[in-house]
Short mmCIF file of C-alpha atoms and ligand atoms in Angstrom, two decimals:
data_model
loop_
_atom_site.label_atom_id
_atom_site.label_comp_id
_atom_site.label_asym_id
_atom_site.label_seq_id
_atom_site.Cartn_x
_atom_site.Cartn_y
_atom_site.Cartn_z
CA UNK A 1 109.18 27.58 58.48
CA UNK A 2 106.07 26.74 60.32
CA UNK A 3 102.67 28.06 58.78
CA UNK A 4 99.05 28.89 60.27
CA UNK A 5 95.62 28.21 58.97
CA UNK A 6 93.56 30.84 59.94
CA UNK A 7 89.63 32.03 59.63
CA UNK A 8 89.35 35.66 58.70
CA UNK A 9 86.05 37.38 59.36
CA UNK A 10 86.40 40.69 57.11
CA UNK A 11 84.04 43.73 56.67
CA UNK A 12 83.47 43.87 53.07
CA UNK A 13 81.68 47.05 51.48
CA UNK A 14 81.63 47.88 48.02
CA UNK A 15 81.40 51.73 48.32
CA UNK A 16 80.61 54.48 50.75
CA UNK A 17 76.93 54.04 50.31
CA UNK A 18 76.82 50.39 49.92
CA UNK A 19 75.31 48.22 52.95
CA UNK A 20 78.52 46.29 54.35
CA UNK A 21 78.85 43.04 55.65
CA UNK A 22 81.21 40.33 57.68
CA UNK A 23 82.57 37.79 55.06
CA UNK A 24 84.45 34.59 56.18
CA UNK A 25 87.64 33.61 54.33
CA UNK A 26 89.91 30.64 55.05
CA UNK A 27 93.56 31.91 54.92
CA UNK A 28 95.44 28.51 54.69
CA UNK A 29 99.33 27.97 55.01
CA UNK A 30 100.27 31.46 56.07
CA UNK A 31 103.84 31.91 57.06
CA UNK A 32 104.56 32.84 60.58
CA UNK A 33 106.95 35.56 59.56
CA UNK A 34 104.66 37.30 57.29
CA UNK A 35 103.40 40.67 58.55
CA UNK A 36 99.93 41.16 59.18
CA UNK A 37 99.61 43.17 55.72
CA UNK A 38 101.55 40.71 54.20
CA UNK A 39 99.08 38.05 55.27
CA UNK A 40 96.54 40.07 53.54
CA UNK A 41 98.47 40.27 50.43
CA UNK A 42 98.60 36.54 50.40
CA UNK A 43 94.88 36.25 50.79
CA UNK A 44 94.27 38.80 47.97
CA UNK A 45 96.60 37.26 45.55
CA UNK A 46 94.67 34.06 46.03
CA UNK A 47 91.31 35.80 45.51
CA UNK A 48 92.56 37.75 42.61
CA UNK A 49 93.71 34.33 40.66
CA UNK A 50 90.15 33.39 41.65
CA UNK A 51 88.85 36.29 39.63
CA UNK A 52 87.31 37.80 42.93
CA UNK A 53 87.67 41.42 44.17
CA UNK A 54 90.66 41.71 46.63
CA UNK A 55 90.08 42.93 49.95
CA UNK A 56 91.07 46.81 49.86
CA UNK A 57 92.96 48.13 52.83
CA UNK A 58 95.24 51.18 53.42
CA UNK A 59 99.07 51.14 53.76
CA UNK A 60 102.09 52.88 52.72
CA UNK A 61 105.51 52.79 54.52
CA UNK A 62 104.83 49.30 56.34
CA UNK A 63 107.30 50.31 58.89
CA UNK A 64 105.24 52.10 61.29
CA UNK A 65 106.09 55.74 60.46
CA UNK A 66 103.44 57.24 58.00
CA UNK A 67 100.30 56.56 59.82
CA UNK A 68 98.29 54.99 56.53
CA UNK A 69 97.57 51.57 57.87
CA UNK A 70 94.66 51.00 59.84
CA UNK A 71 92.46 47.84 60.68
CA UNK A 72 90.60 47.05 63.82
CA UNK A 73 92.02 43.63 64.71
CA UNK A 74 89.77 41.36 66.86
CA UNK A 75 88.09 44.75 68.15
CA UNK A 76 91.33 46.62 68.85
CA UNK A 77 92.89 48.97 66.43
CA UNK A 78 96.27 48.03 65.04
CA UNK A 79 95.70 44.56 66.99
CA UNK A 80 96.31 43.36 70.42
CA UNK A 81 100.09 44.16 70.89
CA UNK A 82 100.10 47.72 71.86
CA UNK A 83 102.79 50.51 70.89
CA UNK A 84 102.86 49.28 67.15
CA UNK A 85 101.16 49.79 63.76
CA UNK A 86 98.95 46.86 61.97
CA UNK A 87 102.02 47.04 59.53
CA UNK A 88 104.38 46.22 62.39
CA UNK A 89 102.05 43.26 63.62
CA UNK A 90 103.38 39.87 62.76
CA UNK A 91 101.47 36.49 61.95
CA UNK A 92 103.69 34.64 64.87
CA UNK A 93 101.81 36.55 67.33
CA UNK A 94 98.77 34.40 66.37
CA UNK A 95 98.09 30.76 66.65
CA UNK A 96 96.94 27.93 64.06
CA UNK A 97 93.12 27.75 64.04
CA UNK A 98 92.63 31.39 65.11
CA UNK A 99 89.69 33.02 64.10
CA UNK A 100 90.75 36.87 63.47
CA UNK A 101 88.03 39.65 62.89
CA UNK A 102 89.18 42.20 60.50
CA UNK A 103 87.17 45.82 60.58
CA UNK A 104 87.68 49.26 59.49
CA UNK A 105 88.59 51.93 62.13
CA UNK A 106 84.83 52.74 62.68
CA UNK A 107 83.60 56.37 63.42
CA UNK A 108 80.81 58.44 62.13
CA UNK A 109 83.71 60.88 61.07
CA UNK A 110 85.63 58.42 59.56
CA UNK A 111 83.27 57.33 56.68
CA UNK A 112 84.18 53.85 54.86
CA UNK A 113 85.28 54.28 51.33
CA UNK A 114 85.59 50.63 50.28
CA UNK A 115 85.97 47.65 52.49
CA UNK A 116 88.68 48.42 55.15
CA UNK A 117 89.66 51.83 53.84
CA UNK A 118 88.13 54.70 55.75
CA UNK A 119 88.35 58.83 54.81
CA UNK A 120 90.27 60.36 57.65
CA UNK A 121 90.47 63.69 56.07
CA UNK A 122 88.79 65.02 59.18
CA UNK A 123 92.11 64.94 60.91
CA UNK A 124 93.63 67.15 57.90
CA UNK A 125 90.84 69.73 58.34
CA UNK A 126 92.03 69.96 62.17
CA UNK A 127 95.42 70.34 61.22
CA UNK A 128 94.37 72.95 58.59
CA UNK A 129 92.56 75.14 61.16
CA UNK A 130 95.46 75.59 63.47
CA UNK A 131 98.25 72.91 63.51
CA UNK A 132 100.81 75.19 62.42
CA UNK A 133 103.09 78.31 63.81
CA UNK A 134 103.87 81.66 61.50
CA UNK A 135 107.50 82.06 61.04
CA UNK A 136 109.58 84.02 58.69
CA UNK A 137 110.91 82.04 56.05
CA UNK A 138 114.53 82.55 54.66
CA UNK A 139 117.71 81.22 56.32
CA UNK A 140 117.61 79.07 59.15
CA UNK A 141 117.73 80.97 62.57
CA UNK A 142 120.54 80.48 65.25
CA UNK A 143 119.86 77.24 67.27
CA UNK A 144 120.18 79.25 70.19
CA UNK A 145 118.54 82.42 69.23
CA UNK A 146 115.48 81.05 71.04
CA UNK A 147 116.03 78.90 74.25
CA UNK A 148 113.74 75.96 74.67
CA UNK A 149 113.91 74.26 78.26
CA UNK A 150 114.58 70.64 78.09
CA UNK A 151 111.33 69.40 79.74
CA UNK A 152 109.32 71.42 77.16
CA UNK A 153 111.41 70.17 74.25
CA UNK A 154 111.02 66.71 75.38
CA UNK A 155 107.27 67.05 75.80
CA UNK A 156 106.93 68.64 72.54
CA UNK A 157 108.86 65.80 70.68
CA UNK A 158 106.58 63.06 72.47
CA UNK A 159 103.32 64.63 71.25
CA UNK A 160 104.90 65.25 67.89
CA UNK A 161 105.38 61.61 67.46
CA UNK A 162 101.39 61.25 66.70
CA UNK A 163 101.34 59.78 63.03
CA UNK A 164 97.71 60.71 62.70
CA UNK A 165 96.67 57.22 62.09
CA UNK A 166 93.26 57.69 63.66
CA UNK A 167 93.29 54.61 66.18
CA UNK A 168 92.56 56.81 69.03
CA UNK A 169 89.13 57.52 67.39
CA UNK A 170 88.68 54.05 66.39
CA UNK A 171 89.17 52.69 69.89
CA UNK A 172 87.19 55.60 71.74
CA UNK A 173 83.91 54.20 72.97
CA UNK A 174 82.62 57.75 71.97
CA UNK A 175 84.85 57.94 68.87
CA UNK A 176 86.48 61.03 70.08
CA UNK A 177 89.67 62.49 68.47
CA UNK A 178 90.75 64.12 71.71
CA UNK A 179 94.23 62.44 71.77
CA UNK A 180 95.04 63.32 68.36
CA UNK A 181 93.98 66.93 68.72
CA UNK A 182 95.59 67.20 71.97
CA UNK A 183 98.88 65.95 70.77
CA UNK A 184 98.96 68.06 67.74
CA UNK A 185 98.09 71.28 69.67
CA UNK A 186 100.35 70.39 72.83
CA UNK A 187 103.21 69.76 70.45
CA UNK A 188 103.29 73.27 69.41
CA UNK A 189 101.89 74.53 72.80
CA UNK A 190 104.60 73.38 74.68
CA UNK A 191 107.18 75.47 72.99
CA UNK A 192 107.88 79.28 72.94
CA UNK A 193 107.56 79.31 69.15
CA UNK A 194 104.08 78.08 69.65
CA UNK A 195 102.84 80.74 71.96
CA UNK A 196 101.80 83.93 69.97
CA UNK A 197 98.91 81.78 68.32
CA UNK A 198 98.26 79.52 71.19
CA UNK A 199 94.73 80.55 72.34
CA UNK A 200 93.69 80.99 68.55
CA UNK A 201 95.13 77.49 67.78
CA UNK A 202 93.41 75.72 70.56
CA UNK A 203 89.76 77.31 70.20
CA UNK A 204 90.18 76.71 66.09
CA UNK A 205 91.28 73.03 66.46
CA UNK A 206 88.56 72.27 69.12
CA UNK A 207 85.94 73.86 66.97
CA UNK A 208 87.02 72.10 63.92
CA UNK A 209 87.05 68.88 65.79
CA UNK A 210 83.51 69.36 67.09
CA UNK A 211 82.21 70.09 63.60
CA UNK A 212 83.81 67.09 62.33
CA UNK A 213 81.38 65.18 64.44
CA UNK A 214 83.83 63.31 66.63
CA UNK A 215 82.42 62.17 69.89
CA UNK A 216 83.15 63.75 73.49
CA UNK A 217 86.01 62.35 75.61
CA UNK A 218 85.01 60.48 78.85
CA UNK A 219 88.23 60.01 80.38
CA UNK A 220 88.54 55.96 79.65
CA UNK A 221 92.09 56.17 78.15
CA UNK A 222 91.35 53.35 75.60
CA UNK A 223 93.10 55.89 73.24
CA UNK A 224 96.11 55.81 75.08
CA UNK A 225 96.17 52.07 75.25
CA UNK A 226 95.97 51.57 71.39
CA UNK A 227 98.04 54.41 70.29
CA UNK A 228 101.12 53.05 68.41
CA UNK A 229 103.19 55.91 69.38
CA UNK A 230 102.16 55.61 73.10
CA UNK A 231 100.85 59.31 72.87
CA UNK A 232 100.13 60.18 76.60
CA UNK A 233 96.70 61.30 77.75
CA UNK A 234 98.42 64.00 79.68
CA UNK A 235 98.15 65.89 76.65
CA UNK A 236 94.31 65.77 76.69
CA UNK A 237 94.37 67.20 80.45
CA UNK A 238 96.69 69.75 78.68
CA UNK A 239 94.22 70.67 75.84
CA UNK A 240 91.42 70.92 78.48
CA UNK A 241 93.46 73.12 80.59
CA UNK A 242 94.50 75.24 77.51
CA UNK A 243 90.93 75.45 76.15
CA UNK A 244 89.35 76.85 79.31
CA UNK A 245 92.33 79.64 79.20
CA UNK A 246 91.82 80.50 75.65
CA UNK A 247 87.96 80.96 75.97
CA UNK A 248 88.56 82.93 79.39
CA UNK A 249 90.98 85.12 77.45
CA UNK A 250 88.63 85.56 74.64
CA UNK A 251 85.94 86.91 77.11
CA UNK A 252 88.13 89.08 79.38
CA UNK A 253 91.03 90.00 77.88
CA UNK B 1 74.59 89.54 73.39
CA UNK B 2 77.72 90.81 74.83
CA UNK B 3 80.81 89.12 74.80
CA UNK B 4 80.70 87.25 77.86
CA UNK B 5 77.28 85.46 77.45
CA UNK B 6 78.23 84.87 74.06
CA UNK B 7 81.62 83.00 75.40
CA UNK B 8 79.54 81.25 77.70
CA UNK B 9 77.11 80.09 75.06
CA UNK B 10 79.61 78.75 72.79
CA UNK B 11 81.67 77.07 75.82
CA UNK B 12 78.43 75.32 76.71
CA UNK B 13 78.43 74.27 73.00
CA UNK B 14 81.92 72.88 72.68
CA UNK B 15 82.75 69.22 73.72
CA UNK B 16 85.55 70.65 76.30
CA UNK B 17 83.47 73.49 77.46
CA UNK B 18 80.62 71.14 78.49
CA UNK B 19 82.77 68.62 80.20
CA UNK B 20 84.33 71.48 82.15
CA UNK B 21 80.97 72.45 83.27
CA UNK B 22 80.15 69.00 84.37
CA UNK B 23 83.29 68.63 86.26
CA UNK B 24 82.76 71.87 88.11
CA UNK B 25 78.85 71.26 88.90
CA UNK B 26 80.33 67.42 89.67
CA UNK B 27 82.81 69.15 92.35
CA UNK B 28 79.74 70.97 94.07
CA UNK B 29 77.90 67.74 94.34
CA UNK B 30 80.86 65.83 95.59
CA UNK B 31 81.66 68.37 98.36
CA UNK B 32 77.86 68.03 99.41
CA UNK B 33 78.11 64.17 100.18
CA UNK B 34 80.51 64.15 102.90
CA UNK B 35 78.51 67.20 104.57
CA UNK B 36 75.49 65.05 104.00
CA UNK B 37 76.94 61.74 105.41
CA UNK B 38 78.07 63.29 108.67
CA UNK B 39 74.65 64.49 109.23
CA UNK B 40 73.16 61.37 108.64
CA UNK B 41 75.82 59.58 110.99
CA UNK B 42 74.42 61.72 113.75
CA UNK B 43 71.63 59.12 113.99
CA UNK B 44 74.02 56.80 116.01
CA UNK B 45 74.25 59.39 118.71
CA UNK B 46 70.66 58.95 119.36
CA UNK B 47 67.37 61.03 118.63
CA UNK B 48 68.33 64.22 120.26
CA UNK B 49 71.76 64.68 118.38
CA UNK B 50 70.03 64.42 115.10
CA UNK B 51 66.93 66.11 115.92
CA UNK B 52 69.14 69.02 117.21
CA UNK B 53 71.15 68.99 113.79
CA UNK B 54 67.78 69.02 111.95
CA UNK B 55 66.74 72.15 113.90
CA UNK B 56 70.21 73.71 113.19
CA UNK B 57 69.77 73.24 109.24
CA UNK B 58 66.37 74.58 109.05
CA UNK B 59 67.21 77.67 111.38
CA UNK B 60 70.83 78.52 110.35
CA UNK B 61 71.06 82.29 108.48
CA UNK B 62 67.42 82.85 109.99
CA UNK B 63 66.22 79.88 107.74
CA UNK B 64 67.84 81.27 104.87
CA UNK B 65 71.15 78.97 104.27
CA UNK B 66 69.04 76.00 103.79
CA UNK B 67 67.37 77.75 101.01
CA UNK B 68 70.52 78.95 99.20
CA UNK B 69 71.97 75.58 99.74
CA UNK B 70 68.87 73.87 98.16
CA UNK B 71 69.00 76.25 95.14
CA UNK B 72 72.74 75.67 94.50
CA UNK B 73 72.81 72.26 94.85
CA UNK B 74 69.49 71.66 92.62
CA UNK B 75 70.98 74.04 90.17
CA UNK B 76 74.21 71.91 89.92
CA UNK B 77 72.22 68.75 89.62
CA UNK B 78 70.24 69.65 86.93
CA UNK B 79 72.98 71.39 84.90
CA UNK B 80 75.35 68.28 85.42
CA UNK B 81 72.41 66.07 84.12
CA UNK B 82 71.26 67.79 81.23
CA UNK B 83 75.09 68.24 80.14
CA UNK B 84 76.09 64.65 80.50
CA UNK B 85 72.86 63.56 79.00
CA UNK B 86 73.59 65.75 75.69
CA UNK B 87 77.01 64.64 75.72
CA UNK B 88 76.10 60.99 75.83
CA UNK B 89 73.66 61.44 72.82
CA UNK B 90 76.39 63.05 70.75
CA UNK B 91 78.74 59.97 71.69
CA UNK B 92 76.28 57.64 70.67
CA UNK B 93 75.86 59.32 67.44
CA UNK B 94 79.42 59.70 66.80
CA UNK B 95 80.20 56.17 66.97
CA UNK B 96 79.46 53.13 64.68
CA UNK B 97 79.37 49.86 66.36
CA UNK B 98 82.08 47.07 65.72
CA UNK B 99 81.11 43.38 64.97
CA UNK B 100 83.73 42.29 67.15
CA UNK B 101 83.79 44.64 70.33
CA UNK B 102 86.94 44.79 72.71
CA UNK B 103 87.62 46.94 75.98
CA UNK B 104 91.15 47.29 76.49
CA UNK B 105 91.25 49.27 79.82
CA UNK B 106 88.09 51.26 80.05
CA UNK B 107 86.72 50.49 83.51
CA UNK B 108 83.29 49.09 83.84
CA UNK B 109 82.16 51.98 86.12
CA UNK B 110 83.23 53.95 83.42
CA UNK B 111 81.10 52.48 80.81
CA UNK B 112 77.96 52.82 83.06
CA UNK B 113 78.24 56.44 83.99
CA UNK B 114 74.89 57.20 82.38
CA UNK B 115 72.93 54.48 83.77
CA UNK B 116 74.46 54.74 87.42
CA UNK B 117 73.81 58.63 86.88
CA UNK B 118 70.20 58.09 85.83
CA UNK B 119 69.71 55.62 88.79
CA UNK B 120 70.73 58.35 91.00
CA UNK B 121 68.39 60.91 89.53
CA UNK B 122 65.50 58.77 90.03
CA UNK B 123 66.60 57.94 93.65
CA UNK B 124 66.84 61.67 94.28
CA UNK B 125 63.49 62.44 93.01
CA UNK B 126 62.02 59.90 95.47
CA UNK B 127 64.44 60.91 98.37
CA UNK B 128 63.31 64.37 98.02
CA UNK B 129 59.52 63.63 97.66
CA UNK B 130 60.15 61.22 100.74
CA UNK B 131 61.88 63.52 103.23
CA UNK B 132 61.97 66.90 102.02
CA UNK B 133 58.23 67.33 100.51
CA UNK B 134 57.04 64.52 102.29
CA UNK B 135 54.37 63.26 100.26
CA UNK B 136 52.32 60.27 100.71
CA UNK B 137 53.52 59.98 104.62
CA UNK B 138 52.80 61.62 107.88
CA UNK B 139 55.84 62.85 108.46
CA UNK B 140 54.27 66.50 109.05
CA UNK B 141 51.71 64.81 111.58
CA UNK B 142 51.83 64.78 115.29
CA UNK B 143 53.45 61.24 115.42
CA UNK B 144 56.78 62.77 114.03
CA UNK B 145 56.85 65.83 116.25
CA UNK B 146 58.90 65.82 119.65
CA UNK B 147 60.60 68.23 121.94
CA UNK B 148 63.90 69.60 122.19
CA UNK B 149 65.13 71.29 125.45
CA UNK B 150 61.56 72.14 125.55
CA UNK B 151 61.05 73.54 122.10
CA UNK B 152 59.00 71.60 119.58
CA UNK B 153 61.08 69.83 116.87
CA UNK B 154 60.79 67.69 113.94
CA UNK B 155 61.34 64.20 114.90
CA UNK B 156 63.99 63.39 112.28
CA UNK B 157 65.10 60.34 114.33
CA UNK B 158 62.09 58.59 113.80
CA UNK B 159 61.65 59.60 110.13
CA UNK B 160 64.88 57.69 109.51
CA UNK B 161 64.08 54.60 111.71
CA UNK B 162 60.76 54.29 110.14
CA UNK B 163 61.95 54.86 106.43
CA UNK B 164 64.45 52.17 106.67
CA UNK B 165 61.97 49.60 108.23
CA UNK B 166 60.35 49.31 105.06
CA UNK B 167 62.04 46.92 102.91
CA UNK B 168 61.17 48.14 99.27
CA UNK B 169 62.72 51.62 100.25
CA UNK B 170 65.76 50.13 101.94
CA UNK B 171 66.66 47.85 98.87
CA UNK B 172 66.41 50.73 96.60
CA UNK B 173 68.58 53.03 98.87
CA UNK B 174 71.12 50.43 98.76
CA UNK B 175 70.95 49.81 94.90
CA UNK B 176 71.19 53.67 94.58
CA UNK B 177 74.13 54.25 97.01
CA UNK B 178 75.97 51.25 95.28
CA UNK B 179 75.40 53.37 91.80
CA UNK B 180 76.78 56.46 93.55
CA UNK B 181 79.98 54.56 94.63
CA UNK B 182 80.35 53.35 90.91
CA UNK B 183 79.67 56.87 89.68
CA UNK B 184 82.31 58.37 92.16
CA UNK B 185 85.20 55.78 91.46
CA UNK B 186 84.85 57.17 87.59
CA UNK B 187 83.83 60.81 88.60
CA UNK B 188 86.07 61.91 90.99
CA UNK B 189 89.35 60.98 89.14
CA UNK B 190 87.65 62.47 85.87
CA UNK B 191 87.58 65.77 87.42
CA UNK B 192 91.14 66.21 87.54
CA UNK B 193 91.58 65.19 84.13
CA UNK B 194 88.73 67.29 82.58
CA UNK B 195 90.08 70.42 84.57
CA UNK B 196 93.52 69.34 83.30
CA UNK B 197 95.23 68.52 86.84
CA UNK B 198 95.95 65.07 85.82
CA UNK B 199 99.26 63.70 84.76
CA UNK B 200 100.72 60.22 84.22
CA UNK B 201 102.90 60.84 87.25
CA UNK B 202 99.81 61.74 89.60
CA UNK B 203 97.49 59.16 87.84
CA UNK B 204 97.81 56.59 90.25
CA UNK B 205 97.49 58.70 93.20
CA UNK B 206 94.34 60.35 91.65
CA UNK B 207 92.66 56.98 90.99
CA UNK B 208 93.00 55.72 94.48
CA UNK B 209 92.02 58.92 95.69
CA UNK B 210 88.78 58.63 93.76
CA UNK B 211 88.39 55.05 94.69
CA UNK B 212 88.91 55.79 98.44
CA UNK B 213 86.31 58.57 98.16
CA UNK B 214 83.80 56.23 96.57
CA UNK B 215 84.40 53.61 99.16
CA UNK B 216 84.24 55.64 102.24
CA UNK B 217 80.87 57.33 100.79
CA UNK B 218 79.53 53.80 100.17
CA UNK B 219 80.32 52.45 103.57
CA UNK B 220 79.17 55.82 105.25
CA UNK B 221 75.92 55.86 103.65
CA UNK B 222 75.03 52.05 103.82
CA UNK B 223 75.96 51.69 107.32
CA UNK B 224 72.41 53.42 108.37
CA UNK B 225 70.11 50.95 106.31
CA UNK B 226 72.24 48.16 107.51
CA UNK B 227 72.03 48.91 110.93
CA UNK B 228 68.57 49.69 111.38
CA UNK B 229 67.10 46.94 108.79
CA UNK B 230 69.31 44.06 109.24
CA UNK B 231 70.37 44.53 113.02
CA UNK B 232 67.24 46.47 114.31
CA UNK B 233 68.91 49.45 115.32
CA UNK B 234 66.35 51.85 116.74
CA UNK B 235 63.42 49.77 116.11
S1 LIG C 1 101.82 51.55 56.47
FE1 LIG C 1 103.07 53.38 57.29
S2 LIG C 1 102.65 52.97 59.54
FE2 LIG C 1 101.88 51.01 58.84
#
């Protein structure tokens, strides 16, 4: 069992309105088989034993499915590996003596609550505004009652893999939420069940996105590169197209 | 306000709508570039070729066409700039900077769009004052009049040769065209994404097309000052 001695540069901020700063911590004897969050657990245990305030960070499932964990590690949301969440990142990917910068997912629309914990409820409000379909409740419909083309089903499924972690916003040079919004919108827009409310959905979700203070996409695809679920920027192209169509429909039909 | 103007206003007010307008005005400006380039390259066919082209431009459609083109281009140019400046300001306001900043795959050109764009704006202002409005030079004077098949004509050829004989202007031109090349290398491909015609499958082809377009424009426009200033063509 090998272990690492690391220097951590961590963003500490006492509360939403407090001025934060980067603090330096020495993390000694970190086992290489620890996950990134377990490494922070170890550091926190030591801080608690010393009587200091532990480093606050978000987490839940710790297996890459819930989207609760965040952290921008050395400037990259979810760290340098690509295609995984922070909870799936392991310390064996780092070397002894490394300095690791740990910051919150930064965006004006994601205000810091404490240390590394940010408020991502803007995403919930976007979903609320249009991320649903209206269906009859009751017994499940027959599986073959609505035919779904295989390609549409695949595209919808890939878009639906989004766990809403917010890494796309954190990575974007403009703090744009386009990858998230486009994944959520096109997951429904691809399917026949999503058609009746398609225009309405697109207009409402984009409007909420704009009102929440996210930036504008400049087609740099940083979002796609850091997305733990590898959501494609094709969805953004589709949302752009769907938005223009919805606006035209709104004005002319 | 009727429905249409209300929709246009809210389209302009939304992030995607404004970007769509940037893409559409960008297309107009993109189409103008090769036309302008082909006209300019006539300088290599000698004085008569480009002077005749100058006369043709000014007389097409009884002299109306050049004004239609000017108005359309200028409108697109202004709308493109106003929209992108507004978008950039919003983007700056939306972001909180990182202490440790990293970039995964955003190209340098894509990150410098506003600066390459504003340099092009400065250049276009200078360029129009120089060749179209003709301030601070005697391009309207007798030294720049010539005859073409017996008719009086503007000596466009001499304007170009003299223009590129002055080092500061040539230097600024080269910088501006290089900024334009950088701007296009991101802008052309972006048009496809913003209008919703890009897919992962097509992305490589679109990127190559954009870079090629930028390269052709760069080489084409630079060939003229280099031939004149460096190799003394026409001097
Ligand atoms: S904690 Fe659930 S995805 Fe990381």
